[in-house]
Coordinates of C-alpha atoms in Angstrom, one line a residue:
X273 CA -6.5 3.8 -24.2
X274 CA -7.2 4.5 -20.7
X275 CA -8.4 7.8 -19.8
X276 CA -6.1 10.1 -16.9
X277 CA -6.9 9.3 -13.6
X278 CA -6.5 12.9 -12.7
X279 CA -7.9 15.3 -15.0
X280 CA -9.5 18.9 -15.0
X281 CA -13.0 17.4 -16.2
X282 CA -14.2 14.0 -15.4
X283 CA -16.1 12.1 -17.9
X284 CA -19.2 11.8 -15.9
X285 CA -19.0 15.4 -14.9
X286 CA -18.8 14.4 -11.2
X287 CA -16.5 16.3 -8.9
X288 CA -14.1 13.6 -7.2
X289 CA -11.3 14.4 -4.9
X290 CA -8.9 11.6 -4.4
X291 CA -7.2 11.5 -0.8
X292 CA -4.1 9.6 -0.4
X293 CA -3.4 9.6 3.6
X294 CA -0.3 8.6 5.1
X295 CA 1.5 5.6 6.3
X296 CA 5.2 5.9 5.7
X297 CA 7.1 4.0 3.1
X298 CA 4.7 1.0 2.8
X299 CA 2.5 3.5 1.0
X300 CA 3.9 1.7 -2.2
X301 CA 0.5 0.3 -1.3
X302 CA -1.2 3.1 -3.0
X303 CA 0.3 2.5 -6.2
X304 CA -1.8 -0.8 -6.7
X305 CA -5.1 1.2 -5.6
X306 CA -4.3 3.6 -8.2
X307 CA -3.7 1.0 -11.0
X308 CA -7.3 -0.4 -9.9
X309 CA -8.9 2.8 -9.9
X310 CA -7.8 3.8 -13.5
X311 CA -8.9 0.3 -14.7
X312 CA -12.4 0.8 -13.4
X313 CA -12.3 4.1 -15.3
X314 CA -12.5 6.3 -12.6
X315 CA -11.4 9.9 -12.9
X316 CA -10.8 12.6 -10.2
X317 CA -10.6 16.4 -10.4
X318 CA -8.2 16.5 -7.7
X319 CA -5.6 14.6 -5.6
X320 CA -4.5 15.5 -2.0
X321 CA -1.7 13.9 -0.2
X322 CA -0.5 14.0 3.5
X323 CA 2.6 12.2 5.1
X324 CA 3.6 9.4 3.1
X325 CA 0.6 10.0 0.7
X326 CA 2.8 12.6 -0.6
X327 CA 4.9 10.3 -2.6
X328 CA 2.3 9.1 -5.0
X329 CA 0.4 12.4 -5.1
X330 CA 3.7 14.0 -6.2
X331 CA 4.1 11.3 -8.7
X332 CA 0.7 11.8 -10.3
X333 CA 1.3 15.5 -10.4
X334 CA 4.6 15.2 -12.1
X335 CA 2.5 13.2 -15.0
X336 CA 3.2 9.4 -14.2
X337 CA 0.4 7.2 -14.9
X338 CA -0.4 4.6 -12.3
X339 CA 1.3 1.5 -14.0
X340 CA 4.5 3.7 -14.3
X341 CA 4.0 4.6 -10.7
X342 CA 3.6 0.9 -9.9
X343 CA 6.8 -0.1 -11.7
X344 CA 9.0 2.7 -10.0
X345 CA 7.7 1.7 -6.6
X346 CA 8.7 -2.0 -7.7
X347 CA 12.2 -0.8 -8.4
X348 CA 13.1 1.6 -5.8
X349 CA 15.9 1.0 -3.5
X350 CA 14.5 0.9 0.1
X351 CA 17.9 1.7 1.6
X352 CA 17.7 5.0 0.2
X353 CA 15.0 6.1 2.5
X354 CA 17.4 6.1 5.3
X355 CA 19.9 8.6 5.7
X356 CA 21.9 9.1 8.8
X357 CA 23.1 12.4 10.3
X358 CA 26.8 13.2 11.2
X359 CA 28.0 10.3 13.4
X360 CA 29.2 12.8 16.2
X361 CA 25.6 13.8 16.5
X362 CA 24.3 10.6 18.0
X363 CA 26.8 11.2 21.0
X364 CA 24.7 14.4 21.7
X365 CA 21.2 13.1 22.4
X366 CA 20.1 16.0 24.1
X367 CA 20.6 18.1 20.9
X368 CA 19.9 15.4 18.2
X369 CA 17.3 16.9 15.7
X370 CA 16.4 13.6 14.7
X371 CA 17.9 10.1 13.9
X372 CA 18.1 10.7 10.2
X373 CA 17.9 13.6 7.5
X374 CA 16.2 13.8 4.2
X375 CA 19.3 13.7 2.0
X376 CA 18.5 10.1 0.7
X377 CA 14.8 11.0 0.0
X378 CA 16.1 14.3 -2.1
X379 CA 19.0 12.8 -4.0
X380 CA 17.7 9.4 -4.5
X381 CA 14.2 8.6 -3.7
X382 CA 12.6 11.6 -5.7
X383 CA 14.5 10.9 -8.8
X384 CA 13.7 7.1 -8.6
X385 CA 10.2 7.8 -8.2
X386 CA 9.8 10.4 -11.0
X387 CA 9.0 13.1 -8.7
X388 CA 9.9 16.2 -10.6
X389 CA 9.1 19.9 -9.1
X390 CA 9.3 21.6 -12.5
X391 CA 6.7 19.3 -14.1
X392 CA 4.5 19.5 -10.7
X393 CA 4.4 23.2 -11.0
X394 CA 3.8 23.4 -14.7
X395 CA 1.1 20.7 -14.7
X396 CA -2.2 22.3 -15.4
X397 CA -3.9 19.1 -15.9
X398 CA -3.5 17.8 -12.3
X399 CA -5.0 19.8 -9.7
X400 CA -3.0 18.6 -6.7
X401 CA -2.4 19.9 -2.9
X402 CA 0.0 18.8 -0.3
X403 CA -0.6 19.1 3.4
X404 CA 2.2 20.3 5.8
X405 CA 1.9 21.1 9.5
X406 CA 3.0 24.6 10.0
X407 CA 4.5 23.9 13.3
X408 CA 5.1 27.7 14.2
X409 CA 1.6 28.5 14.1
X410 CA 0.3 24.5 15.1
X411 CA -1.8 24.7 12.1
X412 CA -2.3 22.7 8.6
X413 CA -1.2 24.2 5.5
X414 CA -2.5 22.8 2.3
X415 CA 0.1 23.7 -0.5
X416 CA -1.3 23.7 -4.2
X417 CA 1.0 22.2 -6.6
X418 CA 1.5 25.6 -8.8
X419 CA 3.4 26.9 -5.4
X420 CA 5.0 23.5 -3.7
X421 CA 8.6 23.6 -3.2
X422 CA 10.9 20.5 -2.5
X423 CA 11.3 21.6 0.8
X424 CA 7.4 21.5 1.3
X425 CA 7.3 18.0 0.1
X426 CA 10.2 16.9 2.4
X427 CA 8.5 18.7 5.4
X428 CA 5.3 16.9 4.8
X429 CA 6.9 13.6 5.3
X430 CA 9.3 14.7 8.1
X431 CA 8.1 12.5 11.2
X432 CA 9.4 13.9 14.5
X433 CA 12.1 11.9 15.8
X434 CA 12.7 10.3 12.6
X435 CA 13.4 13.4 10.3
X436 CA 13.9 17.0 11.4
X437 CA 11.5 19.9 10.8
X438 CA 12.4 22.1 7.9
X439 CA 12.3 26.0 8.3
X440 CA 10.7 27.7 5.3
X441 CA 11.0 31.5 5.3
X442 CA 10.2 32.2 9.1
X443 CA 8.2 29.1 9.8
X444 CA 9.1 25.7 11.1
X445 CA 7.4 22.8 9.2
X446 CA 6.8 19.1 9.7
X447 CA 4.4 15.9 8.9
X448 CA 0.9 16.8 9.3
X449 CA -0.1 13.6 10.6
X450 CA -0.4 14.8 14.3
X451 CA -3.1 17.0 13.5
X452 CA -4.6 15.4 10.5
X453 CA -3.7 12.4 8.1
X454 CA -6.1 13.2 5.5
X455 CA -7.2 16.6 4.5
X456 CA -10.9 15.9 3.5
X457 CA -11.9 19.3 4.2
X458 CA -9.7 20.7 1.6
X459 CA -11.6 18.4 -1.0
X460 CA -14.9 20.0 0.3
X461 CA -13.7 23.4 -0.2
X462 CA -12.9 22.6 -3.7
X463 CA -16.4 21.3 -4.3
X464 CA -15.9 17.6 -4.1
X465 CA -19.1 15.5 -4.4
X466 CA -17.5 12.5 -3.8
X467 CA -14.3 11.8 -1.7
X468 CA -12.5 8.6 -2.4
X469 CA -10.3 8.2 0.7
X470 CA -7.1 5.7 0.4
X471 CA -6.5 4.9 4.0
X472 CA -3.4 2.8 5.5
X473 CA -2.9 3.9 8.9
X474 CA -3.6 1.1 11.3
X475 CA -7.1 0.8 13.1
X476 CA -7.9 -2.3 15.0
X477 CA -8.5 -3.2 18.7
X478 CA -5.0 -4.6 19.7
X479 CA -2.7 -2.5 21.9
X480 CA 0.9 -3.5 21.7
X481 CA 4.0 -3.7 23.7
X482 CA 7.3 -1.6 23.2
X483 CA 8.5 2.0 22.5
X484 CA 8.1 1.7 18.8
X485 CA 4.7 0.0 18.8
X486 CA 3.2 2.6 21.0
X487 CA 4.9 5.7 19.0
X488 CA 3.0 4.1 16.0
X489 CA -0.1 3.9 18.3
X490 CA 0.1 7.7 19.0
X491 CA 0.0 8.4 15.3
X492 CA -2.8 6.1 14.9
X493 CA -5.0 7.8 17.5
X494 CA -3.7 11.2 16.0
X495 CA -4.9 10.2 12.5
X496 CA -7.9 8.5 13.2
X497 CA -9.4 11.1 15.9
X498 CA -8.6 13.7 13.1
X499 CA -10.3 12.1 10.4
X500 CA -13.5 11.9 12.7
X501 CA -13.3 15.3 13.3
X502 CA -13.5 16.0 9.9
X503 CA -16.4 13.4 9.4
X504 CA -18.5 15.2 11.7
X505 CA -17.9 18.7 9.7
X506 CA -18.9 17.1 6.5
X507 CA -22.0 15.4 8.3
X508 CA -22.9 18.9 9.3
X509 CA -22.2 20.5 5.9
X510 CA -24.3 17.9 4.3
X511 CA -27.5 18.7 6.3
X512 CA -26.9 22.4 5.0
X513 CA -26.7 21.0 1.5
X514 CA -29.9 18.8 1.9
X515 CA -31.6 22.1 3.1
X516 CA -30.4 23.8 0.0
X517 CA -27.8 25.7 1.8
X518 CA -24.4 24.8 -0.1
X519 CA -21.3 27.1 0.9
X520 CA -18.9 25.3 -1.4
X521 CA -21.5 24.7 -4.5
X522 CA -22.0 21.0 -4.1
X523 CA -25.4 20.2 -5.7
X524 CA -25.9 17.0 -3.5
X525 CA -24.6 15.9 0.1
X526 CA -20.9 14.7 -0.1
X527 CA -20.5 10.8 -0.6
X528 CA -17.4 8.8 0.7
X529 CA -15.9 6.1 -0.3
X530 CA -12.9 4.2 1.6
X531 CA -10.1 1.8 0.5
X532 CA -8.3 0.3 3.0
X533 CA -6.4 -3.1 4.2
X534 CA -8.5 -5.9 5.6
X535 CA -5.5 -6.2 8.3
X536 CA -3.1 -3.7 9.3
X537 CA -0.3 -3.3 6.8
X538 CA 3.2 -4.1 8.1
X539 CA 5.2 -1.3 9.5
X540 CA 8.5 0.4 7.8
X541 CA 10.8 -1.6 9.7
X542 CA 9.5 -5.0 7.9
X543 CA 10.1 -3.1 4.5
X544 CA 13.7 -2.2 5.5
X545 CA 14.5 -5.5 7.1
X546 CA 12.9 -7.4 3.8
X547 CA 10.3 -9.2 5.7
X548 CA 7.9 -7.5 3.0
X549 CA 8.7 -5.8 -0.3
X550 CA 7.1 -3.0 -2.5
X551 CA 5.8 -5.5 -5.0
X552 CA 3.9 -7.4 -2.4
X553 CA 2.5 -4.2 -0.8
X554 CA 1.5 -3.2 -4.4
X555 CA -0.5 -6.5 -5.0
X556 CA -2.3 -5.9 -1.8
X557 CA -3.4 -2.5 -2.5
X558 CA -4.7 -3.5 -6.1
X559 CA -6.7 -6.4 -4.4
X560 CA -8.1 -4.5 -1.8
X561 CA -9.3 -1.8 -4.3
X562 CA -10.4 -4.5 -6.8
X563 CA -12.7 -5.7 -4.1
X564 CA -14.0 -2.6 -2.9
X565 CA -14.7 -1.5 -6.7
X566 CA -16.3 -5.0 -7.6
X567 CA -19.1 -4.0 -4.9
X568 CA -19.3 -0.4 -4.6
X569 CA -21.9 0.4 -2.0
X570 CA -24.7 2.5 -3.2
X571 CA -24.4 5.9 -1.5
X572 CA -20.9 5.1 -0.1
X573 CA -19.9 4.4 3.1
X574 CA -21.1 6.0 6.7
X575 CA -18.9 8.8 7.8
X576 CA -18.2 7.1 11.4
X577 CA -15.3 5.3 12.8
X578 CA -16.3 2.0 10.9
X579 CA -15.0 3.4 7.7
X580 CA -11.3 2.8 8.5
X581 CA -11.7 -0.2 10.8
X582 CA -9.5 -3.0 10.1
X583 CA -9.8 -6.8 11.3
X584 CA -7.4 -8.0 14.3
X585 CA -4.4 -9.5 12.4
X586 CA -3.7 -12.3 14.9
X587 CA -0.6 -14.2 14.4
X588 CA 0.8 -14.1 11.1
X589 CA 3.2 -16.3 9.2
X590 CA 4.3 -14.4 5.9
X591 CA 6.6 -15.9 3.1
X592 CA 7.2 -14.9 -0.5
X593 CA 8.8 -16.2 -3.6
X594 CA 9.9 -15.6 -7.2
X595 CA 9.3 -18.3 -9.7
X596 CA 10.8 -17.8 -13.5
X597 CA 10.8 -19.7 -16.6
X598 CA 9.3 -19.5 -20.1
X599 CA 5.8 -20.0 -20.8
X600 CA 4.1 -21.5 -24.1
X601 CA 1.6 -18.8 -25.1
X602 CA -0.9 -18.5 -28.0
X603 CA 1.7 -16.6 -30.0
X604 CA 4.7 -18.7 -29.2
X605 CA 7.0 -18.4 -26.1
X606 CA 7.3 -15.7 -23.6
X607 CA 9.9 -15.2 -20.8
X608 CA 7.7 -15.2 -17.4
X609 CA 8.0 -14.4 -13.8
X610 CA 5.5 -15.2 -11.0
X611 CA 5.5 -13.4 -7.6
X612 CA 3.3 -14.9 -5.0
X613 CA 3.1 -13.7 -1.5
X614 CA 1.1 -15.6 1.4
X615 CA 0.0 -15.1 4.8
X616 CA -0.9 -17.9 7.2
X617 CA -3.1 -16.3 9.9
X618 CA -4.1 -17.6 13.4
X619 CA -7.1 -15.5 14.7
X620 CA -8.6 -16.9 17.9
X621 CA -7.3 -20.3 17.1
X622 CA -8.9 -20.3 13.5
X623 CA -6.1 -20.9 10.8
X624 CA -6.4 -19.3 7.4
X625 CA -4.1 -18.5 4.3
X626 CA -4.4 -15.6 2.1
X627 CA -2.4 -14.9 -0.9
X628 CA -1.5 -11.9 -3.4
X629 CA 0.5 -12.2 -6.4
X630 CA 1.9 -10.4 -9.5
X631 CA 2.9 -11.9 -12.8
X632 CA 5.2 -10.5 -15.4
X633 CA 4.7 -12.1 -18.8
X634 CA 6.6 -10.8 -22.0
X635 CA 3.3 -10.6 -23.7
X636 CA 1.6 -8.2 -21.2
X637 CA 4.6 -5.8 -21.4
X638 CA 4.6 -5.2 -17.7
X639 CA 4.1 -6.7 -14.6
X640 CA 0.5 -7.2 -13.6
X641 CA -1.1 -7.6 -10.1
X642 CA -3.6 -10.4 -9.5
X643 CA -7.0 -9.7 -8.1
X644 CA -9.6 -11.9 -6.1
X645 CA -6.6 -14.2 -5.0
X646 CA -7.4 -17.3 -3.1
X647 CA -5.2 -19.9 -1.7
X648 CA -6.0 -23.4 -0.7
X649 CA -3.7 -26.1 1.0
X650 CA -4.6 -29.4 -0.8
X651 CA -3.7 -32.8 0.4
X652 CA -4.7 -35.5 -1.6
X653 CA -3.3 -39.3 -1.6
X654 CA 0.0 -38.0 0.3
X655 CA 0.4 -35.3 -2.1
X656 CA 0.3 -31.7 -0.7
X657 CA 0.2 -28.4 -2.5
X658 CA -0.9 -24.7 -2.2
X659 CA -3.3 -23.8 -5.3
X660 CA -3.6 -20.2 -5.9
X661 CA -6.4 -18.7 -8.2
X662 CA -7.3 -15.3 -9.2
X663 CA -8.3 -13.0 -11.8
X664 CA -5.9 -10.2 -13.8
X665 CA -6.7 -7.4 -16.2
X666 CA -4.2 -6.4 -19.0
X667 CA -4.9 -4.0 -21.8
X668 CA -8.9 -4.1 -21.1
X669 CA -8.6 -7.9 -21.4
X670 CA -9.5 -10.2 -18.5
X671 CA -7.6 -13.6 -17.5
X672 CA -8.0 -16.2 -14.9
X673 CA -5.1 -17.7 -13.5
X674 CA -4.3 -21.0 -11.5
X675 CA -1.0 -22.0 -9.9
X676 CA -0.1 -25.0 -8.2
X677 CA 2.9 -25.4 -5.6
X678 CA 3.8 -28.6 -4.4
X679 CA 4.9 -29.0 -0.9
X680 CA 6.6 -32.0 0.7
X681 CA 7.0 -31.6 4.3
X682 CA 7.9 -28.9 7.2
X683 CA 11.5 -30.4 7.2
X684 CA 12.1 -29.7 3.4
X685 CA 10.9 -26.0 4.6
X686 CA 13.5 -25.4 7.3
X687 CA 16.2 -27.0 4.8
X688 CA 15.3 -24.7 2.1
X689 CA 14.3 -27.5 -0.1
X690 CA 10.4 -26.3 -0.6
X691 CA 9.1 -24.1 -3.5
X692 CA 11.6 -25.4 -6.0
X693 CA 9.0 -25.5 -8.9
X694 CA 5.4 -24.7 -9.7
X695 CA 2.8 -25.0 -12.5
X696 CA 1.0 -21.9 -14.1
X697 CA -1.9 -21.5 -16.5
X698 CA -3.6 -18.5 -17.7
X699 CA -6.6 -18.5 -19.7
X700 CA -8.8 -15.5 -21.1
X701 CA -12.1 -15.3 -18.9
X702 CA -14.8 -17.4 -20.4
X703 CA -12.3 -19.6 -22.8
X704 CA -11.2 -23.0 -21.9
X705 CA -8.1 -22.6 -24.2
X706 CA -4.7 -21.8 -22.6
X707 CA -3.3 -18.3 -23.1
X708 CA -0.1 -19.1 -21.5
X709 CA 1.2 -22.2 -19.4
X710 CA 4.7 -22.7 -17.9
X711 CA 6.4 -25.0 -15.6
X712 CA 8.4 -22.2 -13.2
X713 CA 11.2 -23.0 -10.9
X714 CA 13.1 -21.1 -8.3
X715 CA 16.9 -21.1 -7.6
X716 CA 18.4 -22.5 -4.3
X717 CA 19.7 -19.0 -3.5
X718 CA 16.0 -17.5 -4.0
X719 CA 14.7 -20.2 -2.0
X720 CA 17.0 -19.6 1.1
X721 CA 16.9 -16.0 0.9
X722 CA 12.9 -16.2 1.1
X723 CA 13.1 -18.6 4.1
X724 CA 15.4 -16.0 5.8
X725 CA 12.9 -13.4 5.0
X726 CA 9.8 -15.3 6.2
X727 CA 8.5 -13.5 9.3
X728 CA 6.3 -14.1 12.3
X729 CA 4.4 -11.1 13.3
X730 CA 1.9 -10.2 16.2
X731 CA 3.3 -13.1 18.6
X732 CA 3.4 -11.5 22.0
X733 CA 2.1 -14.3 24.0
X734 CA 3.7 -16.6 26.7
X735 CA 6.8 -18.6 25.1
X736 CA 9.4 -18.1 22.4
X737 CA 8.7 -16.5 19.1
X738 CA 11.0 -19.1 17.3
X739 CA 8.9 -21.9 18.9
X740 CA 5.6 -20.1 17.7
X741 CA 7.3 -19.8 14.4
X742 CA 7.9 -23.7 14.5
X743 CA 4.5 -24.5 15.4
X744 CA 2.9 -22.1 12.7
X745 CA 5.1 -24.0 9.8
X746 CA 3.9 -27.3 11.3
X747 CA 0.4 -26.1 11.2
X748 CA 0.7 -25.3 7.6
X749 CA 1.4 -29.0 6.7
X750 CA -1.0 -30.5 9.1

């Protein structure tokens, strides 16, 4: 049985804080990270959430384990994150408090995600804090779980322009991201010797046109700037600790670990318009965390700007699919569903194909993300296919997976005739015998739906985006 991720006493006695930074609704990503952390056997004394990171922090404080958190994120209805104000308000833009309100989050999202205020306040095993901006004082307040209210949680993710600030007693409160998007010093004050930061705010060199992109850039500048300021405070504190002067009782200098995407995650509009889904975000988070946990750097990472740096994303063609069928397993037969997502990138003229996936096999009792996913486009004797390989862990057992998806031509892609079927095999690691084997298919409706949701991101050069989309599909086949 897995040990709880958040506990009053860690098994190894190390004081650890888990910092779930912001990043909007796309922070379903964090659910995959939490699953990987629990699999690895890590435990934390404290969890802290800021902005969108409040969702998963509140779910942990409500007593949910990472597997249930991932399941709830996979099933949540994204449309409920959007809740409009009365129509006549939009005709008075000078007096408009925000484009939307929090009713959908209060009445639909919190119950769907299992966020329960009574359980949060009564939970003595999970030491959680939630950050809000006290706009009246222009300061950050870290609210402990035993004192938090629903208004605090809502205010903590009330991004100006999109959701209104909330009045609590005599002060106005809003999202803390403009001051800081991760409250590392709260963890330090609580005696943390290791800080594990889950970071999803973009941090690459590219500056994009468009008002929404530049609004996001302002958030990126504020968030990363606030983080670097906290880094400087911790570096100064570590010098004091090394001299034997430890005001918060750390016995050794504080160590930092950062789990982040390799490339900036798609923004919330992509999620609302189904260009990506929560399942894909969970699988990306799991894969990113597994990659870091498999090679944890000795002594952590440096407190500097490289800690959250991401690679420039280039032009990216994203597409995903859902295959289903019945697998032959070592115990008989089992229903199976396989959900791969692909991103075909062009960076400085160099093409690459990356993949993430999850598998829902009856024998596993839950949907399991695939780690170490690798995708190859293979052409042999006029036959083309995508081969996806990776590893997965379920109930402490490791498995290896290989999926082969036959392809025909770019014309089949545009006609919705591609991705009809595939073969899949799962073996226990180190075994030559199949644990599960299946031929899976995809309905015509799913193929057309996924064709419509395929998206081209980060194309801002000369020419038509549609033409570039066509070129990327052609490049994939040639």
